[in-house]
Each structure stands twice: as C-alpha cells, then as structure tokens.
C-alpha cells in the first residue's frame, strides 16, 4: 500500500521514484476509517484532548519516543479521559513515529503492549501499522511474523506486506506475496498494491513480468490512477524501455508533479539528456504550470552534470534561488556535484565553504570532485579537514571517492594511511572498498601490497579476482595476471567480461597474438564475442600485436560500430605506422555519420604528423575548430605536434601562443617541436619562460630539453639541465633521458664518456641506447667500440635488420668489405632485409612516395632531366658528389650514379616540377639523410631560391640560401 513519489535520499537522487510513506499512511487511515465506520480524528473535537496532544508532541523526535511509550503505558485503559479509540490512535501514532525514526526497540515494546491486549492484538489498523513499522525499520522478517500471526487478513495487511518487501528491496519476496494474494485470497489488488509490485518487477529487471502486471492493471481499470502510472513510468525507465515509458506518460489523463519528475528521471538515466531538459521546460509551461520541487531539481541537475553543460546548470541554480530551494540540502549537494563535474571546482568549493549545513554526501561530493580532477593533494586535504571540522563521519563512499586519486608511487604513503584508517573503522570489510584498495595498490606500483590485500579477504568474489588480475595486467606484470586468472578458474570462480577483458589486456602487453586468439576462440564459444566491451578489448589486442588486418576484419564484422571502436581502429592504424589507412578510415567514419570526438581527431593529427602532410593537417585543424574540439588540451598538443612534425614550426608556435590554458603538456609539445627542428636555444628560452610562469616541469619536459641540446650540439648545456633535473626539480632520470645524453655525447664524438654513462646507468640500457651509440661509432669510424656495442645490441634484438645495417655501414665506412659481406650474409641466413631508403612529399593533398634507385615513377624522365639541370647548376657553385655516402663496393662513377638515385633527390625534383615558384618544399625520409644529399639540398635551395625542409628519422633540416638550420651538425 504505497504511492509512487520521487526519491528523497540524497545519495540516490537519480533513482526511480520511491514510496511516499506519509501519503500512504494518510490514505490508509482514511480507507480503514471508512471501512470500519470509525469517526475521523481530524474532524472530531472529542479526540482533541491534552493527553493525546502531549503524546503527539513527544512523537516529534526520536529521542522522545521512549518517553512517549512510558507515557502511554502509564495511562489507565479504563481512564475516562482516554477511551479505547483514543488509545488506539495513540498506539498508531507511536508506531508511525517508530517507523519514521527507525526506532525498532521502542516499536517492539509497543508490539508487546499490543499483543498483551485483548482489545488491540488483532485490530486491523494497529496490526497493519505494526507490519509497516517493522518494514520501515529494515526488519521485514518481523513484519512477516506479525502478518502470519493474524487470524484474519484483509487487503490492507497484504498491501502492507508487499510494500514492506519492496521497500527493503526484497523484490522476489514481494512478488511471491503478490502471487499468494492473487491465488489464495478473494481480494482484488488495488491501486495501493500495484505500485509496489511494479517496483519489484523493476528491481529484478523482469520486463515480461512487469508487462504482465501492466496488463493486469489495464484489466482492473487502474490505468487511470496516477500512482500506478507513475510506477509504470519508473519501471520502464529502469528497464531501459524509454518508448514504453513515454507511451504511459502520454496516455495519462491526469499528471501530477511526480509524473513529470519520473519521466524526466527516465530520460536522464537512459542518456536522453536533451529530451529531459525539453520535458522540464514543458512541465513549467504546461497548462497546470507545475512549480518544480526539490525532486525536480535533483533530477535535472545531474543531467547538466553528465552533459558537462555548465551554462544550463547555472540556469537551474538561478531557478533554485528564485524558488527558495537553494538552501535545501539535497539541492545544494546536487549543485556541488554539477559544478564539480562541469569542471568548475572553484564554484563548487565556494558553495561548499559557505554552507554550514553539510552532511556526509556534501563532503563525499566535494572530495569526489577533487579526485576526479586528479588533485591528490586537494583530495587528501579535504579528507583530513572532514575529520577535523566535519560533524559527519566518513563512510565507505568517502573511501571509494578518495581511492581513484591514488595513481602514482608518490601517493603510496597516503594510500597506506588511508588503508590503516579504513581498518580502524571497519570499512575494509566492505567488498567494494577492499577491491578498490587492491586496484589502488597496483596503480601505485605496490603489486605486493595488492596481493596481500587480496590474500587477506575472507570472501573472494569475481570482482576481487578482477581487481587483482586487472592490477597486474595494467601495471607491468601481465604474466602474473595470467597466473592469477588460472588460479581463479581452478578455485571455481567463473570469469566475467571484466576478467576476460583484463586477460586480453595482459596478452596485449605481452604482444602475444597466439594466446589472444585462443581467448578469442573461447569468447566465441561462450557467446561473448559480440559484447561491446570485449570487442574493444579484442581490437586493442590485435592492434597492439601489430595485427591491423585482423583488427579490421573484427571491426567490419561488428553490427553496431560505436565511436569507441572507430577510435580504436583509427588509433591502431596510426600506432602501427599506417597513417594513410588511418585517414581513409576517418573519412569513412565521417561519411557514415559518426561524429568524431577529441580521441578521433587526435589520431588524425598523429597520422598527419607521421606523413608530414601539412595540407591534410590544416584541414583537420579547421575541422577541429568548427567542431569545437580544438579547445581540448590534448587536441591542442596534437595540433602543435602536427605542425612541428610537418616542418612548420612557426605555425606550431602561433597555435601555442593563441592557446588560452597553457598547461605543462602544451609547453612540452612546443619545446619538443623546437628540439626536433634543432632550434636548441629557442627551446631553452621557452623552458626558462615556462619556469618564469610558475609551471612545474615534468619528465617529458626534460626529454624535449635534452633532445634540443642533442640536435643543436649544446653538450655542456644539456649536461647542466640533466643535473638540474635531478638536483633542483626532483625528477629521477628514466631510460629516455639517458638515451638523449648518450646520443648527445655520441654525436659530439665523446664516445668514451657516452660508453661510460651507459655502463654506469642505474637501469639496464635498452636497444635504442645501444643503437644510438653504434650510430655514433659509425659517424666517427670508432671500429673497436662499435663492434663491442654491436654485440650488446644483437643480444637484445637479434632479429632486427636495422642493427645489422648499422654494423655493416660501420665496416663499410672503414673499408672492411669482407666484414660487410659477412654481416650481409648473416642477414640473408636469418631472413632479414634492409629497409630501402624511402622519401615522400605531399602535393595537392596527395602523398607521393619514392624509393632509392626506383625509376618507375610516372614522369621519371622529367625527373631525371630536372636532376641533370640541378646538378649542372650546383656543380658551378661547389657541389662535388660525396662518394663516401655510397656504402657499396663499387667504382667511383657507379657510386655517383647510386647517389643520383637517392629518394630525397627524386622527391626534390618532383616537388620543383609540381609546385609554384617560391613555394616551400616539405619532404620526409625514413632513414637518416646522407652527407651527399645534405650538401646537395643546401646548394639546391640557393640556386632555386626556395626553402627546402627535409625531415629524416632523427630531426628536421631547413635548407635556405645554401645553408642548413642544423649547422652541419646532425
């Protein structure tokens, strides 16, 4: 026997409407009074006596209920001032108060008093209120005992029992009681029964059963009842059947405020934000002009929060002020949540600090806001402040809100402190909290603590195993993740989609497509291969394992391609060195009507960067501006990176200067850009400017600084910044920092220092560091050091062709042709093939590619003629072919012919043929530019009076008026 109303709990303000208890009791009292022909309390002066008024007053607070009970017990049943009807009403009032304040002990005493009374022990009104009192005190078992002990039962008591089960989320018991009512009695369920039953159907998400109950209400003629319809709206919304909810709403001949609130809630919870906002507007403008209440605002504000619609959220804030609802605690909490999720943490903090009436939800919302922003210091500060100043004690939600901010090793001490606090207060017994600690320890790099936490759990659910397996998979221990997965299976726990997703992630990190395919087969057998979460995990697996073709097949088989799946494949193509395919797929996504987001456009900029496709990059930049994506900080970094890697550092700088919010990532992008172009002094100037603005550099900043020093020959400056990084900025060098220093010393010819640094590094040097050192040995003909370095390199990467080519070139530069043949024979035995020199240039939005020595290009005759004319001109101003760049055992004239076929020379010729006079040529090369091509490009830039920008696999070269930006240092 309950009415459907909007939720009043601050922690569940977006859930479907709940039972309005007070209205239920009023209607129940009215119905019972009419049935039993009792006089109405409110209209009879006979019952407005001082004793009854005194009891009513005592029932207004929980603390006074025992006193109210004592007062009632002291009254003589035969006293003339308190007759049986008054005593009955007094008992009913006290039972209502016990239920309202959840004082079950006082309620039990009242129950004993009733049981000992021959007059009231089987009274319809009192027994109904006893059943309701126990259910409101979260003790439905006691409700059932009262119910089963009744000699006779009427519909009110059945309704109270069904309502009690539903209120306590014992939905199956509620449905069983309803079935008993229908099958074992002659009573017909009414408009009190059905809202509770419909709620129970929603609780177990049984659509068919709910539709059956809907049919029963239609047959009984109850679809005109507003409370039944409100319950149906909430049920269909909870089951995701928005259209059905709309049909019920539109069918209603009479709608109250709860109806509108319920329908808005359905839209909000099912992702129809705009429809929810529209309906809110209609509610205000409709014929009855409903005035929004607290429930309306706490339903609509989360819609604004979910959409990140700050402007609309502020409108509703103004409405709350106008209606005088802004001081309601639930509304204030909803406003805090809205401002936090819309990125206006300062607004939320301002409201929070001004509010003296806070509850635990207020504190949790504010703490969660800081955690969402990744502000670990602010989150822990607020948590400690809550302990010192807050009247409300922390709960499990508080801990769960804090834990997501524990992402780095630097937060490990705070995490342990939080863990100890949770143990002292018993929060660690909560499954969600324990699982969150397992994940947090893993993210902070303490996998051992994560496992200890897991081992200490008495009951390990699949979620607990998932937290551990996911922690190992995500934090550098994929093989341990596989081991624990097998342990989970052996313990009898059945894996779910999250277990299998973590397993696929582990295979991705191990780059093991064989294991991944086995899991894929298992997923097909159990019917999970179409699950959206699993499909994305499979896509990521194949992409990370370099199996782009397999990923594409999986993608094409998807019936409903989400934006996430498009993004995954586009990013995968870009990551696997297939930028052309990434751009083609992006165009297909647009033609299919899929609206890109920040992740999509980032992948496009990355593809343009790989191709150095400036025209395509500019088009993508325009699109990002029109789609309002360019304001995103990561998109801004990608735009700067694209211009820098397309050889247009000036445009990259302009984008940087126009950016409103320059965070560390944006500074890093422009510093790295200048470093790539060899503009070391400019990069250092930007770094000093960054410090002057109060920005705190990170590890990526120093990668850019050291790279700039490396490419500019600023060795002493580079060593100084390397020391400052550790001593003044507290940043521990990683492999990438050591790689920059090794490369910098090697390029400067300080090979002994470079080798000494490699041997003294705290971490084991990777193949990239040894490869860089070997390349420097080739430059300076350091044969002895080079052969030793090559041995180390082959231990790490025995099957990489580039390593053998480096050693072969080292021998060739020293004239050791027998050793060259030996190395090349070894490559042939292993089945390795040298990457041919390749260059490409973008002309008219199309990328043209050239291979060294390949004359199959359409118009190659024109290209050859162009080169002859160019060679003739540059010879006159000093060009002489550098045959040392032709690392082949050939005659001098044959070497010169080989040099003429280098791919960058082909690209320059075609660029000159197909572009206007004075236009800058932008060329890319997959290998390091050779000395001969470098010399030729300098002189060509002078004779044709053009700038030529060549990006090799190390850096950029800007050729102007016979000079190169690198100063011949590369």
GROMACS .gro file of N, CA and C in nm, residues 780-903:
model
  372
  780UNK      N    1   8.203   0.842  -3.647
  780UNK     CA    2   8.342   0.876  -3.615
  780UNK      C    3   8.438   0.759  -3.639
  781UNK      N    4   8.391   0.658  -3.717
  781UNK     CA    5   8.476   0.544  -3.753
  781UNK      C    6   8.542   0.479  -3.632
  782UNK      N    7   8.466   0.469  -3.519
  782UNK     CA    8   8.519   0.406  -3.397
  782UNK      C    9   8.490   0.256  -3.404
  783UNK      N   10   8.576   0.187  -3.478
  783UNK     CA   11   8.551   0.046  -3.509
  783UNK      C   12   8.555  -0.042  -3.385
  784UNK      N   13   8.653  -0.020  -3.296
  784UNK     CA   14   8.669  -0.106  -3.177
  784UNK      C   15   8.550  -0.096  -3.085
  785UNK      N   16   8.511   0.029  -3.054
  785UNK     CA   17   8.395   0.047  -2.964
  785UNK      C   18   8.269  -0.003  -3.033
  786UNK      N   19   8.258   0.025  -3.164
  786UNK     CA   20   8.138  -0.012  -3.239
  786UNK      C   21   8.111  -0.160  -3.240
  787UNK      N   22   8.218  -0.243  -3.257
  787UNK     CA   23   8.198  -0.389  -3.260
  787UNK      C   24   8.151  -0.441  -3.124
  788UNK      N   25   8.200  -0.380  -3.015
  788UNK     CA   26   8.156  -0.422  -2.881
  788UNK      C   27   8.011  -0.382  -2.857
  789UNK      N   28   7.979  -0.262  -2.902
  789UNK     CA   29   7.841  -0.213  -2.887
  789UNK      C   30   7.745  -0.301  -2.967
  790UNK      N   31   7.788  -0.342  -3.088
  790UNK     CA   32   7.704  -0.425  -3.172
  790UNK      C   33   7.672  -0.559  -3.106
  791UNK      N   34   7.770  -0.614  -3.033
  791UNK     CA   35   7.747  -0.741  -2.963
  791UNK      C   36   7.634  -0.727  -2.861
  792UNK      N   37   7.637  -0.616  -2.785
  792UNK     CA   38   7.531  -0.591  -2.687
  792UNK      C   39   7.395  -0.574  -2.756
  793UNK      N   40   7.398  -0.505  -2.868
  793UNK     CA   41   7.275  -0.478  -2.941
  793UNK      C   42   7.212  -0.606  -2.995
  794UNK      N   43   7.296  -0.697  -3.046
  794UNK     CA   44   7.244  -0.823  -3.101
  794UNK      C   45   7.189  -0.914  -2.992
  795UNK      N   46   7.241  -0.899  -2.869
  795UNK     CA   47   7.186  -0.978  -2.758
  795UNK      C   48   7.041  -0.938  -2.730
  796UNK      N   49   7.014  -0.808  -2.744
  796UNK     CA   50   6.879  -0.757  -2.714
  796UNK      C   51   6.783  -0.773  -2.831
  797UNK      N   52   6.833  -0.748  -2.952
  797UNK     CA   53   6.747  -0.756  -3.071
  797UNK      C   54   6.820  -0.833  -3.182
  798UNK      N   55   6.822  -0.965  -3.170
  798UNK     CA   56   6.899  -1.045  -3.268
  798UNK      C   57   6.833  -1.051  -3.406
  799UNK      N   58   6.706  -1.014  -3.416
  799UNK     CA   59   6.635  -1.029  -3.543
  799UNK      C   60   6.587  -0.897  -3.601
  800UNK      N   61   6.658  -0.788  -3.571
  800UNK     CA   62   6.620  -0.658  -3.625
  800UNK      C   63   6.720  -0.617  -3.732
  801UNK      N   64   6.671  -0.599  -3.854
  801UNK     CA   65   6.757  -0.572  -3.970
  801UNK      C   66   6.838  -0.445  -3.951
  802UNK      N   67   6.778  -0.343  -3.889
  802UNK     CA   68   6.845  -0.214  -3.876
  802UNK      C   69   6.978  -0.225  -3.802
  803UNK      N   70   6.986  -0.316  -3.703
  803UNK     CA   71   7.108  -0.332  -3.626
  803UNK      C   72   7.222  -0.386  -3.713
  804UNK      N   73   7.191  -0.483  -3.798
  804UNK     CA   74   7.292  -0.539  -3.888
  804UNK      C   75   7.337  -0.435  -3.991
  805UNK      N   76   7.241  -0.352  -4.035
  805UNK     CA   77   7.275  -0.248  -4.133
  805UNK      C   78   7.370  -0.148  -4.071
  806UNK      N   79   7.347  -0.110  -3.944
  806UNK     CA   80   7.436  -0.017  -3.876
  806UNK      C   81   7.579  -0.072  -3.868
  807UNK      N   82   7.590  -0.200  -3.831
  807UNK     CA   83   7.723  -0.262  -3.823
  807UNK      C   84   7.786  -0.272  -3.961
  808UNK      N   85   7.707  -0.308  -4.060
  808UNK     CA   86   7.758  -0.317  -4.197
  808UNK      C   87   7.810  -0.181  -4.245
  809UNK      N   88   7.734  -0.074  -4.214
  809UNK     CA   89   7.777   0.060  -4.253
  809UNK      C   90   7.905   0.103  -4.181
  810UNK      N   91   7.917   0.060  -4.054
  810UNK     CA   92   8.039   0.089  -3.979
  810UNK      C   93   8.160   0.025  -4.047
  811UNK      N   94   8.146  -0.103  -4.088
  811UNK     CA   95   8.256  -0.172  -4.158
  811UNK      C   96   8.281  -0.108  -4.295
  812UNK      N   97   8.173  -0.071  -4.365
  812UNK     CA   98   8.188  -0.011  -4.497
  812UNK      C   99   8.260   0.123  -4.490
  813UNK      N  100   8.228   0.206  -4.389
  813UNK     CA  101   8.293   0.335  -4.374
  813UNK      C  102   8.442   0.321  -4.346
  814UNK      N  103   8.480   0.205  -4.289
  814UNK     CA  104   8.622   0.179  -4.259
  814UNK      C  105   8.688   0.097  -4.369
  815UNK      N  106   8.613   0.067  -4.476
  815UNK     CA  107   8.668  -0.009  -4.587
  815UNK      C  108   8.682  -0.158  -4.558
  816UNK      N  109   8.614  -0.209  -4.457
  816UNK     CA  110   8.623  -0.351  -4.421
  816UNK      C  111   8.518  -0.429  -4.501
  817UNK      N  112   8.541  -0.449  -4.629
  817UNK     CA  113   8.439  -0.506  -4.717
  817UNK      C  114   8.415  -0.654  -4.691
  818UNK      N  115   8.519  -0.726  -4.645
  818UNK     CA  116   8.498  -0.868  -4.609
  818UNK      C  117   8.400  -0.879  -4.493
  819UNK      N  118   8.416  -0.788  -4.394
  819UNK     CA  119   8.323  -0.787  -4.279
  819UNK      C  120   8.182  -0.744  -4.322
  820UNK      N  121   8.177  -0.653  -4.421
  820UNK     CA  122   8.046  -0.612  -4.473
  820UNK      C  123   7.974  -0.731  -4.533
  821UNK      N  124   8.050  -0.809  -4.616
  821UNK     CA  125   7.988  -0.927  -4.680
  821UNK      C  126   7.945  -1.030  -4.575
  822UNK      N  127   8.027  -1.045  -4.469
  822UNK     CA  128   7.993  -1.141  -4.363
  822UNK      C  129   7.862  -1.102  -4.294
  823UNK      N  130   7.848  -0.972  -4.263
  823UNK     CA  131   7.725  -0.925  -4.196
  823UNK      C  132   7.604  -0.944  -4.287
  824UNK      N  133   7.619  -0.910  -4.415
  824UNK     CA  134   7.506  -0.922  -4.508
  824UNK      C  135   7.467  -1.068  -4.531
  825UNK      N  136   7.567  -1.157  -4.528
  825UNK     CA  137   7.538  -1.300  -4.540
  825UNK      C  138   7.459  -1.349  -4.418
  826UNK      N  139   7.498  -1.298  -4.301
  826UNK     CA  140   7.426  -1.333  -4.178
  826UNK      C  141   7.280  -1.289  -4.187
  827UNK      N  142   7.258  -1.168  -4.240
  827UNK     CA  143   7.121  -1.119  -4.258
  827UNK      C  144   7.041  -1.210  -4.350
  828UNK      N  145   7.105  -1.256  -4.457
  828UNK     CA  146   7.038  -1.343  -4.553
  828UNK      C  147   7.001  -1.476  -4.489
  829UNK      N  148   7.091  -1.529  -4.405
  829UNK     CA  149   7.064  -1.657  -4.337
  829UNK      C  150   6.946  -1.645  -4.241
  830UNK      N  151   6.939  -1.531  -4.172
  830UNK     CA  152   6.830  -1.511  -4.076
  830UNK      C  153   6.698  -1.479  -4.148
  831UNK      N  154   6.712  -1.427  -4.270
  831UNK     CA  155   6.592  -1.389  -4.345
  831UNK      C  156   6.554  -1.245  -4.325
  832UNK      N  157   6.656  -1.159  -4.296
  832UNK     CA  158   6.630  -1.018  -4.275
  832UNK      C  159   6.663  -0.939  -4.401
  833UNK      N  160   6.591  -0.832  -4.420
  833UNK     CA  161   6.613  -0.749  -4.539
  833UNK      C  162   6.622  -0.603  -4.497
  834UNK      N  163   6.718  -0.534  -4.554
  834UNK     CA  164   6.740  -0.394  -4.522
  834UNK      C  165   6.624  -0.309  -4.574
  835UNK      N  166   6.583  -0.214  -4.490
  835UNK     CA  167   6.479  -0.119  -4.534
  835UNK      C  168   6.539  -0.028  -4.640
  836UNK      N  169   6.473  -0.023  -4.755
  836UNK     CA  170   6.520   0.065  -4.861
  836UNK      C  171   6.493   0.210  -4.823
  837UNK      N  172   6.583   0.300  -4.870
  837UNK     CA  173   6.561   0.441  -4.846
  837UNK      C  174   6.433   0.487  -4.914
  838UNK      N  175   6.348   0.556  -4.840
  838UNK     CA  176   6.220   0.600  -4.895
  838UNK      C  177   6.194   0.744  -4.854
  839UNK      N  178   6.146   0.824  -4.946
  839UNK     CA  179   6.109   0.963  -4.917
  839UNK      C  180   5.970   0.988  -4.973
  840UNK      N  181   5.900   1.085  -4.916
  840UNK     CA  182   5.767   1.118  -4.967
  840UNK      C  183   5.741   1.268  -4.952
  841UNK      N  184   5.653   1.316  -5.036
  841UNK     CA  185   5.618   1.458  -5.037
  841UNK      C  186   5.468   1.470  -5.064
  842UNK      N  187   5.404   1.564  -4.996
  842UNK     CA  188   5.261   1.587  -5.015
  842UNK      C  189   5.243   1.697  -5.120
  843UNK      N  190   5.169   1.664  -5.224
  843UNK     CA  191   5.142   1.760  -5.332
  843UNK      C  192   4.992   1.761  -5.360
  844UNK      N  193   4.929   1.874  -5.341
  844UNK     CA  194   4.785   1.885  -5.368
  844UNK      C  195   4.700   1.793  -5.283
  845UNK      N  196   4.741   1.768  -5.160
  845UNK     CA  197   4.664   1.681  -5.071
  845UNK      C  198   4.690   1.533  -5.091
  846UNK      N  199   4.778   1.497  -5.185
  846UNK     CA  200   4.810   1.357  -5.211
  846UNK      C  201   4.957   1.334  -5.179
  847UNK      N  202   4.987   1.222  -5.116
  847UNK     CA  203   5.125   1.191  -5.076
  847UNK      C  204   5.190   1.106  -5.185
  848UNK      N  205   5.305   1.151  -5.234
  848UNK     CA  206   5.382   1.079  -5.337
  848UNK      C  207   5.507   1.021  -5.271
  849UNK      N  208   5.530   0.893  -5.295
  849UNK     CA  209   5.641   0.824  -5.230
  849UNK      C  210   5.746   0.780  -5.333
  850UNK      N  211   5.874   0.778  -5.292
  850UNK     CA  212   5.985   0.743  -5.381
  850UNK      C  213   6.080   0.648  -5.309
  851UNK      N  214   6.127   0.548  -5.381
  851UNK     CA  215   6.225   0.452  -5.328
  851UNK      C  216   6.360   0.479  -5.391
  852UNK      N  217   6.465   0.459  -5.314
  852UNK     CA  218   6.600   0.480  -5.364
  852UNK      C  219   6.627   0.389  -5.483
  853UNK      N  220   6.673   0.449  -5.595
  853UNK     CA  221   6.708   0.372  -5.713
  853UNK      C  222   6.591   0.330  -5.797
  854UNK      N  223   6.467   0.362  -5.755
  854UNK     CA  224   6.348   0.320  -5.829
  854UNK      C  225   6.309   0.429  -5.929
  855UNK      N  226   6.307   0.398  -6.059
  855UNK     CA  227   6.272   0.497  -6.162
  855UNK      C  228   6.137   0.468  -6.224
  856UNK      N  229   6.052   0.390  -6.152
  856UNK     CA  230   5.922   0.353  -6.207
  856UNK      C  231   5.818   0.463  -6.190
  857UNK      N  232   5.856   0.572  -6.125
  857UNK     CA  233   5.762   0.682  -6.101
  857UNK      C  234   5.716   0.743  -6.234
  858UNK      N  235   5.586   0.766  -6.244
  858UNK     CA  236   5.531   0.827  -6.366
  858UNK      C  237   5.595   0.965  -6.386
  859UNK      N  238   5.650   0.986  -6.503
  859UNK     CA  239   5.719   1.113  -6.530
  859UNK      C  240   5.863   1.111  -6.487
  860UNK      N  241   5.921   0.991  -6.468
  860UNK     CA  242   6.060   0.980  -6.420
  860UNK      C  243   6.159   1.043  -6.518
  861UNK      N  244   6.124   1.047  -6.648
  861UNK     CA  245   6.213   1.110  -6.747
  861UNK      C  246   6.226   1.259  -6.716
  862UNK      N  247   6.113   1.322  -6.685
  862UNK     CA  248   6.116   1.463  -6.648
  862UNK      C  249   6.199   1.483  -6.521
  863UNK      N  250   6.180   1.389  -6.428
  863UNK     CA  251   6.252   1.396  -6.301
  863UNK      C  252   6.403   1.387  -6.323
  864UNK      N  253   6.446   1.294  -6.411
  864UNK     CA  254   6.588   1.278  -6.441
  864UNK      C  255   6.644   1.403  -6.508
  865UNK      N  256   6.566   1.459  -6.599
  865UNK     CA  257   6.611   1.581  -6.667
  865UNK      C  258   6.625   1.696  -6.567
  866UNK      N  259   6.528   1.703  -6.475
  866UNK     CA  260   6.534   1.807  -6.372
  866UNK      C  261   6.661   1.793  -6.288
  867UNK      N  262   6.692   1.667  -6.249
  867UNK     CA  263   6.813   1.648  -6.169
  867UNK      C  264   6.939   1.687  -6.247
  868UNK      N  265   6.947   1.654  -6.375
  868UNK     CA  266   7.065   1.690  -6.454
  868UNK      C  267   7.083   1.842  -6.456
  869UNK      N  268   6.972   1.916  -6.474
  869UNK     CA  269   6.980   2.061  -6.476
  869UNK      C  270   7.025   2.115  -6.341
  870UNK      N  271   6.968   2.056  -6.235
  870UNK     CA  272   7.005   2.099  -6.099
  870UNK      C  273   7.152   2.068  -6.070
  871UNK      N  274   7.194   1.947  -6.106
  871UNK     CA  275   7.332   1.906  -6.079
  871UNK      C  276   7.430   1.999  -6.151
  872UNK      N  277   7.394   2.034  -6.273
  872UNK     CA  278   7.480   2.123  -6.351
  872UNK      C  279   7.494   2.259  -6.280
  873UNK      N  280   7.382   2.310  -6.227
  873UNK     CA  281   7.384   2.441  -6.161
  873UNK      C  282   7.462   2.436  -6.029
  874UNK      N  283   7.440   2.330  -5.949
  874UNK     CA  284   7.504   2.327  -5.817
  874UNK      C  285   7.653   2.293  -5.827
  875UNK      N  286   7.693   2.223  -5.935
  875UNK     CA  287   7.836   2.196  -5.954
  875UNK      C  288   7.911   2.328  -5.974
  876UNK      N  289   7.844   2.422  -6.039
  876UNK     CA  290   7.908   2.550  -6.066
  876UNK      C  291   7.937   2.628  -5.938
  877UNK      N  292   7.859   2.601  -5.830
  877UNK     CA  293   7.881   2.674  -5.705
  877UNK      C  294   7.945   2.585  -5.598
  878UNK      N  295   8.004   2.473  -5.642
  878UNK     CA  296   8.085   2.396  -5.547
  878UNK      C  297   8.041   2.255  -5.515
  879UNK      N  298   7.933   2.205  -5.574
  879UNK     CA  299   7.889   2.068  -5.543
  879UNK      C  300   7.985   1.965  -5.600
  880UNK      N  301   8.023   1.873  -5.517
  880UNK     CA  302   8.104   1.759  -5.559
  880UNK      C  303   8.047   1.636  -5.490
  881UNK      N  304   8.003   1.533  -5.566
  881UNK     CA  305   7.942   1.414  -5.504
  881UNK      C  306   8.032   1.354  -5.396
  882UNK      N  307   7.974   1.328  -5.281
  882UNK     CA  308   8.048   1.266  -5.170
  882UNK      C  309   8.026   1.115  -5.178
  883UNK      N  310   8.119   1.047  -5.245
  883UNK     CA  311   8.102   0.903  -5.270
  883UNK      C  312   8.116   0.820  -5.144
  884UNK      N  313   8.162   0.880  -5.032
  884UNK     CA  314   8.168   0.805  -4.905
  884UNK      C  315   8.027   0.773  -4.854
  885UNK      N  316   7.929   0.846  -4.910
  885UNK     CA  317   7.790   0.820  -4.868
  885UNK      C  318   7.731   0.699  -4.938
  886UNK      N  319   7.800   0.651  -5.044
  886UNK     CA  320   7.755   0.529  -5.113
  886UNK      C  321   7.830   0.412  -5.055
  887UNK      N  322   7.770   0.346  -4.959
  887UNK     CA  323   7.838   0.240  -4.884
  887UNK      C  324   7.827   0.107  -4.959
  888UNK      N  325   7.883   0.109  -5.079
  888UNK     CA  326   7.883  -0.011  -5.163
  888UNK      C  327   8.023  -0.028  -5.222
  889UNK      N  328   8.058  -0.151  -5.248
  889UNK     CA  329   8.190  -0.181  -5.307
  889UNK      C  330   8.179  -0.166  -5.459
  890UNK      N  331   8.187  -0.036  -5.503
  890UNK     CA  332   8.167  -0.003  -5.644
  890UNK      C  333   8.276   0.094  -5.690
  891UNK      N  334   8.283   0.111  -5.823
  891UNK     CA  335   8.373   0.211  -5.879
  891UNK      C  336   8.316   0.349  -5.852
  892UNK      N  337   8.399   0.454  -5.862
  892UNK     CA  338   8.359   0.590  -5.829
  892UNK      C  339   8.241   0.636  -5.914
  893UNK      N  340   8.246   0.611  -6.047
  893UNK     CA  341   8.136   0.657  -6.131
  893UNK      C  342   8.007   0.582  -6.101
  894UNK      N  343   8.021   0.455  -6.059
  894UNK     CA  344   7.900   0.379  -6.020
  894UNK      C  345   7.841   0.434  -5.890
  895UNK      N  346   7.929   0.472  -5.799
  895UNK     CA  347   7.881   0.530  -5.673
  895UNK      C  348   7.806   0.661  -5.698
  896UNK      N  349   7.860   0.742  -5.792
  896UNK     CA  350   7.793   0.869  -5.824
  896UNK      C  351   7.654   0.843  -5.879
  897UNK      N  352   7.640   0.739  -5.962
  897UNK     CA  353   7.509   0.705  -6.018
  897UNK      C  354   7.412   0.658  -5.909
  898UNK      N  355   7.466   0.584  -5.811
  898UNK     CA  356   7.383   0.541  -5.698
  898UNK      C  357   7.333   0.662  -5.620
  899UNK      N  358   7.422   0.759  -5.597
  899UNK     CA  359   7.384   0.879  -5.522
  899UNK      C  360   7.274   0.957  -5.593
  900UNK      N  361   7.277   0.959  -5.726
  900UNK     CA  362   7.174   1.030  -5.802
  900UNK      C  363   7.035   0.969  -5.782
  901UNK      N  364   7.031   0.840  -5.748
  901UNK     CA  365   6.902   0.772  -5.731
  901UNK      C  366   6.847   0.777  -5.590
  902UNK      N  367   6.915   0.852  -5.497
  902UNK     CA  368   6.863   0.861  -5.360
  902UNK      C  369   6.724   0.923  -5.358
  903UNK      N  370   6.642   0.872  -5.271
  903UNK     CA  371   6.499   0.905  -5.275
  903UNK      C  372   6.469   1.052  -5.249
   0.00000   0.00000   0.00000
